[in-house]
CSV table of N, CA and C in Angstrom, one decimal:
chain,number,residue,atom,x,y,z
A,1,MET,N,-13.6,-10.0,2.8
A,1,MET,CA,-12.5,-9.8,2.7
A,1,MET,C,-11.8,-9.4,3.4
A,2,LYS,N,-10.0,-10.3,3.8
A,2,LYS,CA,-9.3,-9.9,5.0
A,2,LYS,C,-8.1,-9.5,4.1
A,3,SER,N,-7.0,-8.7,4.8
A,3,SER,CA,-5.7,-7.9,4.5
A,3,SER,C,-5.2,-8.4,5.6
A,4,GLN,N,-3.4,-9.0,5.5
A,4,GLN,CA,-2.8,-9.2,6.1
A,4,GLN,C,-0.7,-8.4,5.9
A,5,PHE,N,-0.3,-8.0,6.8
A,5,PHE,CA,0.9,-7.6,6.2
A,5,PHE,C,1.9,-8.9,5.2
A,6,ILE,N,2.7,-8.6,4.0
A,6,ILE,CA,3.6,-9.4,3.9
A,6,ILE,C,5.2,-9.2,3.7
A,7,SER,N,5.6,-9.2,3.5
A,7,SER,CA,6.8,-9.0,3.2
A,7,SER,C,7.3,-8.2,1.5
A,8,TYR,N,8.9,-7.4,2.3
A,8,TYR,CA,8.0,-6.3,0.8
A,8,TYR,C,8.5,-7.8,-0.8
A,9,SER,N,9.5,-8.3,-0.3
A,9,SER,CA,9.6,-9.6,-1.1
A,9,SER,C,8.5,-9.9,-2.4
A,10,GLU,N,7.2,-10.5,-1.1
A,10,GLU,CA,6.2,-11.1,-1.6
A,10,GLU,C,5.5,-10.0,-2.4
A,11,TYR,N,5.9,-8.5,-1.6
A,11,TYR,CA,4.7,-7.3,-2.1
A,11,TYR,C,5.5,-8.0,-4.0
A,12,LEU,N,6.7,-7.4,-4.9
A,12,LEU,CA,7.0,-6.9,-5.5
A,12,LEU,C,6.7,-8.3,-6.1
A,13,ASP,N,6.6,-9.8,-5.8
A,13,ASP,CA,6.6,-11.0,-6.8
A,13,ASP,C,4.9,-10.6,-6.6
A,14,ILE,N,4.2,-10.3,-5.3
A,14,ILE,CA,3.0,-10.2,-6.5
A,14,ILE,C,2.8,-9.1,-7.2
A,15,LYS,N,3.1,-8.4,-7.0
A,15,LYS,CA,2.3,-6.5,-8.3
A,15,LYS,C,3.1,-7.1,-9.6
A,16,LYS,N,4.6,-7.5,-9.7
A,16,LYS,CA,4.8,-8.1,-11.1
A,16,LYS,C,3.9,-8.9,-12.2
A,17,THR,N,3.2,-10.2,-10.8
A,17,THR,CA,2.6,-11.7,-11.3
A,17,THR,C,1.2,-10.8,-11.8
A,18,SER,N,0.5,-10.3,-10.8
A,18,SER,CA,-1.0,-10.0,-10.7
A,18,SER,C,-1.5,-8.3,-10.2
A,19,PHE,N,-0.2,-7.5,-11.1
A,19,PHE,CA,-0.4,-6.7,-11.3
A,19,PHE,C,-0.3,-5.8,-12.7
A,20,GLU,N,-0.9,-4.9,-13.8
A,20,GLU,CA,0.7,-4.4,-14.3
A,20,GLU,C,-0.3,-3.0,-14.2
A,21,ASN,N,-1.1,-1.9,-13.6
A,21,ASN,CA,-1.6,-1.0,-13.9
A,21,ASN,C,-0.7,0.3,-12.7
A,22,TYR,N,0.3,-0.1,-11.9
A,22,TYR,CA,1.4,0.1,-11.8
A,22,TYR,C,1.7,1.4,-11.9
A,23,ASP,N,2.8,2.3,-11.4
A,23,ASP,CA,3.3,3.8,-11.6
A,23,ASP,C,4.2,2.9,-11.0
A,24,LEU,N,5.3,4.6,-11.0
A,24,LEU,CA,6.7,5.2,-10.8
A,24,LEU,C,6.6,4.7,-8.9
A,25,TYR,N,5.4,5.2,-8.5
A,25,TYR,CA,5.3,4.9,-7.1
A,25,TYR,C,5.2,3.7,-6.4
A,26,HIS,N,4.9,2.8,-7.1
A,26,HIS,CA,4.5,1.6,-6.6
A,26,HIS,C,6.0,1.0,-6.6
A,27,ASP,N,7.0,1.3,-7.8
A,27,ASP,CA,7.8,0.5,-8.0
A,27,ASP,C,9.1,0.9,-7.7
A,28,GLN,N,9.7,-0.9,-7.9
A,28,GLN,CA,10.9,-1.4,-6.9
A,28,GLN,C,12.7,-0.1,-6.3
A,29,ASN,N,12.5,0.9,-7.0
A,29,ASN,CA,13.6,1.6,-6.9
A,29,ASN,C,13.5,2.8,-6.6
A,30,TRP,N,12.4,3.0,-6.8
A,30,TRP,CA,11.3,4.6,-6.2
A,30,TRP,C,11.4,4.2,-4.4
A,31,LEU,N,10.2,3.2,-4.3
A,31,LEU,CA,10.2,2.7,-3.1
A,31,LEU,C,11.7,2.2,-2.6
A,32,ASN,N,12.9,1.3,-2.7
A,32,ASN,CA,14.0,1.2,-2.4
A,32,ASN,C,14.5,3.0,-2.0
A,33,LEU,N,14.4,3.9,-3.0
A,33,LEU,CA,15.1,4.7,-2.8
A,33,LEU,C,14.3,5.1,-1.6
A,34,ILE,N,13.2,6.2,-1.7
A,34,ILE,CA,12.3,6.1,-0.5
A,34,ILE,C,13.2,5.7,0.9
A,35,GLN,N,12.9,4.7,1.0
A,35,GLN,CA,13.4,3.5,1.8
A,35,GLN,C,14.8,3.9,2.3
A,36,SER,N,15.7,3.7,2.0
A,36,SER,CA,17.4,4.1,2.3
A,36,SER,C,17.3,5.8,2.7
A,37,ALA,N,16.7,6.9,1.8
A,37,ALA,CA,16.5,7.7,2.2
A,37,ALA,C,15.8,9.0,3.2
A,38,PHE,N,15.0,8.1,4.2
A,38,PHE,CA,14.1,8.6,4.9
A,38,PHE,C,14.0,7.7,6.3
A,39,ASP,N,14.6,7.0,6.0
A,39,ASP,CA,15.0,5.8,7.0
A,39,ASP,C,13.9,5.2,6.9
A,40,VAL,N,12.6,5.2,6.3
A,40,VAL,CA,11.2,4.3,6.6
A,40,VAL,C,11.4,2.8,6.2
A,41,HIS,N,10.8,2.1,6.7
A,41,HIS,CA,10.5,0.5,6.3
A,41,HIS,C,8.8,0.5,5.0
A,42,ILE,N,9.4,-0.8,5.0
A,42,ILE,CA,7.8,-0.9,3.7
A,42,ILE,C,7.4,-2.0,4.3
A,43,LYS,N,6.3,-2.0,4.5
A,43,LYS,CA,5.1,-2.8,4.8
A,43,LYS,C,3.6,-3.3,4.2
A,44,PRO,N,3.7,-3.6,3.3
A,44,PRO,CA,3.0,-3.9,2.3
A,44,PRO,C,2.0,-4.9,2.7
A,45,VAL,N,0.6,-4.5,2.3
A,45,VAL,CA,-1.0,-4.9,2.8
A,45,VAL,C,-0.9,-5.5,1.8
A,46,LEU,N,-1.8,-7.0,2.0
A,46,LEU,CA,-2.2,-7.6,0.4
A,46,LEU,C,-3.7,-7.8,1.8
A,47,THR,N,-4.3,-8.6,0.8
A,47,THR,CA,-5.7,-7.9,0.5
A,47,THR,C,-6.5,-9.4,-0.6
A,48,GLU,N,-7.2,-10.0,0.6
A,48,GLU,CA,-7.9,-10.9,-0.3
A,48,GLU,C,-9.3,-11.6,0.0
A,49,ASP,N,-10.1,-12.3,-1.6
A,49,ASP,CA,-11.7,-11.7,-0.7
A,49,ASP,C,-11.8,-13.0,-0.3
A,50,ASN,N,-13.7,-13.2,-0.4
A,50,ASN,CA,-13.7,-14.6,0.5
A,50,ASN,C,-13.1,-16.4,-0.1
A,51,LYS,N,-12.6,-16.0,-1.5
A,51,LYS,CA,-12.7,-17.3,-1.7
A,51,LYS,C,-10.6,-17.5,-2.3
A,52,ASN,N,-9.7,-16.2,-1.0
A,52,ASN,CA,-8.6,-16.1,-1.1
A,52,ASN,C,-7.9,-15.6,-2.0
A,53,GLU,N,-8.4,-15.0,-3.1
A,53,GLU,CA,-8.1,-14.3,-4.3
A,53,GLU,C,-7.6,-13.5,-4.2
A,54,ILE,N,-6.1,-13.0,-4.5
A,54,ILE,CA,-5.7,-11.7,-4.6
A,54,ILE,C,-6.5,-10.7,-5.0
A,55,ILE,N,-7.0,-9.3,-4.5
A,55,ILE,CA,-7.9,-8.3,-4.9
A,55,ILE,C,-7.0,-7.1,-4.7
A,56,SER,N,-6.3,-6.9,-4.1
A,56,SER,CA,-5.3,-5.7,-4.3
A,56,SER,C,-4.1,-6.2,-3.1
A,57,VAL,N,-3.4,-4.9,-3.3
A,57,VAL,CA,-1.9,-5.0,-2.3
A,57,VAL,C,-1.5,-4.0,-3.1
A,58,THR,N,-0.8,-2.6,-1.7
A,58,THR,CA,-0.8,-1.5,-1.1
A,58,THR,C,0.4,-1.2,-0.5
A,59,PRO,N,1.1,-1.4,-1.0
A,59,PRO,CA,3.0,-0.7,-0.4
A,59,PRO,C,2.3,0.4,1.0
A,60,PHE,N,3.2,0.3,2.6
A,60,PHE,CA,2.6,1.2,3.0
A,60,PHE,C,4.3,1.7,3.6
A,61,PHE,N,4.7,2.8,3.9
A,61,PHE,CA,5.5,3.3,4.3
A,61,PHE,C,5.2,3.7,5.5
A,62,TYR,N,6.5,3.0,6.8
A,62,TYR,CA,6.8,3.0,8.3
A,62,TYR,C,7.2,3.7,8.8
A,63,MET,N,7.0,4.1,10.0
A,63,MET,CA,8.0,5.3,10.1
A,63,MET,C,7.7,5.8,12.4
A,64,LYS,N,8.5,5.6,12.6
A,64,LYS,CA,8.3,6.3,14.3
A,64,LYS,C,8.7,7.9,14.2
A,65,LYS,N,8.2,8.5,15.1
A,65,LYS,CA,8.6,9.5,15.0
A,65,LYS,C,8.2,10.5,16.3
A,66,GLY,N,9.4,9.6,17.4
A,66,GLY,CA,8.9,9.6,18.8
A,66,GLY,C,8.3,8.4,19.1
A,67,PRO,N,7.3,9.1,19.9
A,67,PRO,CA,6.2,7.9,20.5
A,67,PRO,C,5.3,7.8,19.9
A,68,PHE,N,5.5,8.2,18.7
A,68,PHE,CA,4.0,7.1,17.7
A,68,PHE,C,4.5,6.8,16.3
A,69,THR,N,3.4,5.8,16.1
A,69,THR,CA,3.9,5.0,15.1
A,69,THR,C,3.3,5.7,13.4
A,70,LEU,N,3.9,6.3,13.0
A,70,LEU,CA,2.6,6.9,11.4
A,70,LEU,C,3.1,5.3,10.3
A,71,ILE,N,1.9,5.1,9.2
A,71,ILE,CA,2.0,4.3,8.6
A,71,ILE,C,0.7,5.0,7.4
A,72,GLY,N,1.8,5.1,6.0
A,72,GLY,CA,1.0,5.7,4.9
A,72,GLY,C,1.6,5.5,3.9
A,73,SER,N,0.4,5.1,2.9
A,73,SER,CA,0.8,5.0,1.3
A,73,SER,C,0.7,6.1,0.4
A,74,PRO,N,1.6,7.5,1.3
A,74,PRO,CA,2.7,7.5,1.6
A,74,PRO,C,2.2,8.5,2.7
A,75,ILE,N,3.3,8.4,3.2
A,75,ILE,CA,3.4,9.9,4.4
A,75,ILE,C,4.2,10.9,3.6
A,76,ARG,N,3.2,12.3,4.2
A,76,ARG,CA,3.9,13.4,4.0
A,76,ARG,C,4.9,13.5,3.9
A,77,GLY,N,5.8,14.0,3.1
A,77,GLY,CA,6.8,14.6,3.8
A,77,GLY,C,8.3,13.1,2.3
A,78,LEU,N,8.2,12.6,2.3
A,78,LEU,CA,8.6,11.3,1.6
A,78,LEU,C,9.0,11.5,0.2
A,79,TYR,N,8.2,12.8,-0.3
A,79,TYR,CA,8.7,13.1,-2.0
A,79,TYR,C,7.4,12.2,-3.0
A,80,THR,N,6.8,11.7,-2.4
A,80,THR,CA,5.5,9.7,-2.8
A,80,THR,C,4.2,11.1,-2.7
A,81,GLU,N,3.4,12.2,-3.7
A,81,GLU,CA,2.8,12.5,-4.0
A,81,GLU,C,1.6,10.6,-3.9
A,82,TYR,N,1.2,10.0,-4.4
A,82,TYR,CA,0.7,8.9,-4.3
A,82,TYR,C,0.8,7.7,-4.7
A,83,MET,N,0.3,7.1,-3.7
A,83,MET,CA,0.0,5.4,-3.8
A,83,MET,C,-0.7,4.6,-3.8
A,84,GLY,N,-1.3,4.2,-2.6
A,84,GLY,CA,-2.5,3.7,-2.4
A,84,GLY,C,-2.0,2.4,-3.2
A,85,PRO,N,-3.6,2.0,-2.7
A,85,PRO,CA,-3.3,0.4,-3.3
A,85,PRO,C,-3.4,0.1,-4.7
A,86,LEU,N,-2.8,-1.0,-5.3
A,86,LEU,CA,-3.6,-1.6,-6.5
A,86,LEU,C,-4.3,-2.5,-6.5
A,87,TYR,N,-5.3,-2.6,-8.1
A,87,TYR,CA,-6.8,-2.8,-7.6
A,87,TYR,C,-6.8,-4.2,-8.9
A,88,LYS,N,-7.0,-5.1,-8.5
A,88,LYS,CA,-7.2,-5.8,-9.8
A,88,LYS,C,-8.2,-5.5,-10.2
A,89,LYS,N,-8.0,-5.9,-11.6
A,89,LYS,CA,-8.9,-5.0,-13.0
A,89,LYS,C,-9.8,-5.0,-13.1
A,90,SER,N,-10.7,-6.5,-12.7
A,90,SER,CA,-12.3,-6.8,-12.4
A,90,SER,C,-13.0,-6.3,-10.9
A,91,LEU,N,-12.5,-5.2,-10.5
A,91,LEU,CA,-13.3,-4.6,-9.2
A,91,LEU,C,-13.7,-3.7,-8.8
A,92,THR,N,-15.3,-3.5,-8.1
A,92,THR,CA,-16.1,-3.0,-9.0
A,92,THR,C,-16.1,-1.4,-7.8
A,93,SER,N,-16.2,-0.9,-7.9
A,93,SER,CA,-16.1,1.1,-6.0
A,93,SER,C,-16.5,0.4,-5.3
A,94,GLU,N,-17.4,-0.8,-5.0
A,94,GLU,CA,-18.2,-1.0,-3.9
A,94,GLU,C,-17.0,-1.9,-3.7
A,95,GLU,N,-16.6,-3.2,-4.2
A,95,GLU,CA,-14.9,-3.6,-3.6
A,95,GLU,C,-14.1,-3.8,-3.6
A,96,LYS,N,-13.0,-2.4,-4.6
A,96,LYS,CA,-12.5,-1.2,-3.8
A,96,LYS,C,-12.7,-0.8,-2.7
A,97,SER,N,-14.2,0.2,-2.4
A,97,SER,CA,-14.1,0.5,-1.0
A,97,SER,C,-14.7,-0.2,0.2
A,98,ILE,N,-14.4,-1.4,0.0
A,98,ILE,CA,-14.3,-2.7,1.3
A,98,ILE,C,-12.7,-3.3,1.4
A,99,ALA,N,-12.1,-3.2,0.0
A,99,ALA,CA,-10.6,-3.3,0.2
A,99,ALA,C,-10.5,-2.2,0.8
A,100,ILE,N,-10.2,-0.7,1.1
A,100,ILE,CA,-9.7,-0.1,1.7
A,100,ILE,C,-10.0,-0.4,2.8
A,101,ARG,N,-11.5,-0.2,3.4
A,101,ARG,CA,-11.7,-0.6,4.4
A,101,ARG,C,-11.4,-1.5,5.4
A,102,SER,N,-10.9,-3.1,4.8
A,102,SER,CA,-10.5,-3.8,5.4
A,102,SER,C,-8.9,-3.8,5.4
A,103,GLN,N,-8.1,-2.8,4.9
A,103,GLN,CA,-6.5,-2.4,4.7
A,103,GLN,C,-6.4,-1.8,5.9
A,104,HIS,N,-7.3,-0.4,6.1
A,104,HIS,CA,-7.4,0.5,7.5
A,104,HIS,C,-7.5,-0.4,8.5
A,105,LYS,N,-8.5,-1.1,8.4
A,105,LYS,CA,-9.2,-2.8,9.8
A,105,LYS,C,-7.3,-2.5,10.7
A,106,LEU,N,-6.8,-3.4,9.6
A,106,LEU,CA,-6.2,-4.4,10.6
A,106,LEU,C,-4.3,-2.5,11.1
A,107,LEU,N,-4.6,-1.6,9.5
A,107,LEU,CA,-3.8,-0.3,10.2
A,107,LEU,C,-4.1,0.3,11.4
A,108,VAL,N,-5.4,0.3,11.9
A,108,VAL,CA,-5.6,0.5,13.1
A,108,VAL,C,-4.8,0.8,14.5
A,109,GLY,N,-4.8,-1.1,14.5
A,109,GLY,CA,-4.4,-1.5,15.3
A,109,GLY,C,-2.4,-1.5,15.6
A,110,CYS,N,-2.5,-1.0,14.5
A,110,CYS,CA,-0.6,-0.6,14.7
A,110,CYS,C,0.0,0.5,14.3
A,111,ALA,N,-1.3,1.3,14.5
A,111,ALA,CA,-1.1,3.1,14.4
A,111,ALA,C,-0.9,4.1,15.0
A,112,ASP,N,-0.4,4.9,15.3
A,112,ASP,CA,-0.9,6.5,15.7
A,112,ASP,C,-1.5,7.3,14.1
A,113,TYR,N,-1.2,7.1,13.9
A,113,TYR,CA,-1.5,7.9,12.4
A,113,TYR,C,-1.5,7.1,11.5
A,114,ILE,N,-2.4,7.2,10.5
A,114,ILE,CA,-2.9,6.3,8.9
A,114,ILE,C,-2.9,7.8,8.4
A,115,GLU,N,-2.6,8.1,6.8
A,115,GLU,CA,-2.0,8.7,5.8
A,115,GLU,C,-2.5,7.6,4.8
A,116,TRP,N,-3.5,8.4,3.7
A,116,TRP,CA,-3.9,7.7,2.0
A,116,TRP,C,-3.5,8.6,1.0
A,117,GLY,N,-3.0,8.4,0.0
A,117,GLY,CA,-2.7,8.7,-1.3
A,117,GLY,C,-3.1,8.6,-1.7
A,118,PHE,N,-4.5,8.7,-2.8
A,118,PHE,CA,-4.8,8.7,-3.9
A,118,PHE,C,-4.1,9.2,-5.8
A,119,GLN,N,-4.1,8.4,-6.9
A,119,GLN,CA,-4.5,9.0,-7.7
A,119,GLN,C,-5.9,8.6,-8.4
A,120,ASN,N,-6.0,10.2,-9.0
A,120,ASN,CA,-7.3,9.4,-9.7
A,120,ASN,C,-7.6,8.2,-10.6
A,121,ARG,N,-6.9,7.2,-11.0
A,121,ARG,CA,-6.9,6.2,-11.1
A,121,ARG,C,-7.6,5.0,-10.0
A,122,SER,N,-7.2,5.4,-8.8
A,122,SER,CA,-7.6,4.2,-7.8
A,122,SER,C,-9.3,4.6,-7.8
A,123,ASN,N,-9.6,5.6,-8.4
A,123,ASN,CA,-11.4,5.1,-8.0
A,123,ASN,C,-11.4,5.7,-6.4
């Protein structure tokens, strides 16, 4: 599996066409509100399997605090309890775990602090 950053507009298109199981915290209106209210940026991450098929997409908030770079899905204090990845319905728990590790590996190279917030549906 491989993960990469995508644009916010790509995230919105992919979410609409490939994922039905998103909630308020993944919705465009909510993300736009948080982005403007807290001066954070959205850096979505796309994960594909070895056949280059989309299996997961995750909206991450990105912000600078002094010399530190924070990335989270979500970041504490943004009034967003849960975000985390959206998965293709057919994924096993093991495949979901591999997708998260792939995303985390990408984030480690560009952040001083990484935070994940999952809801039960994320398994």
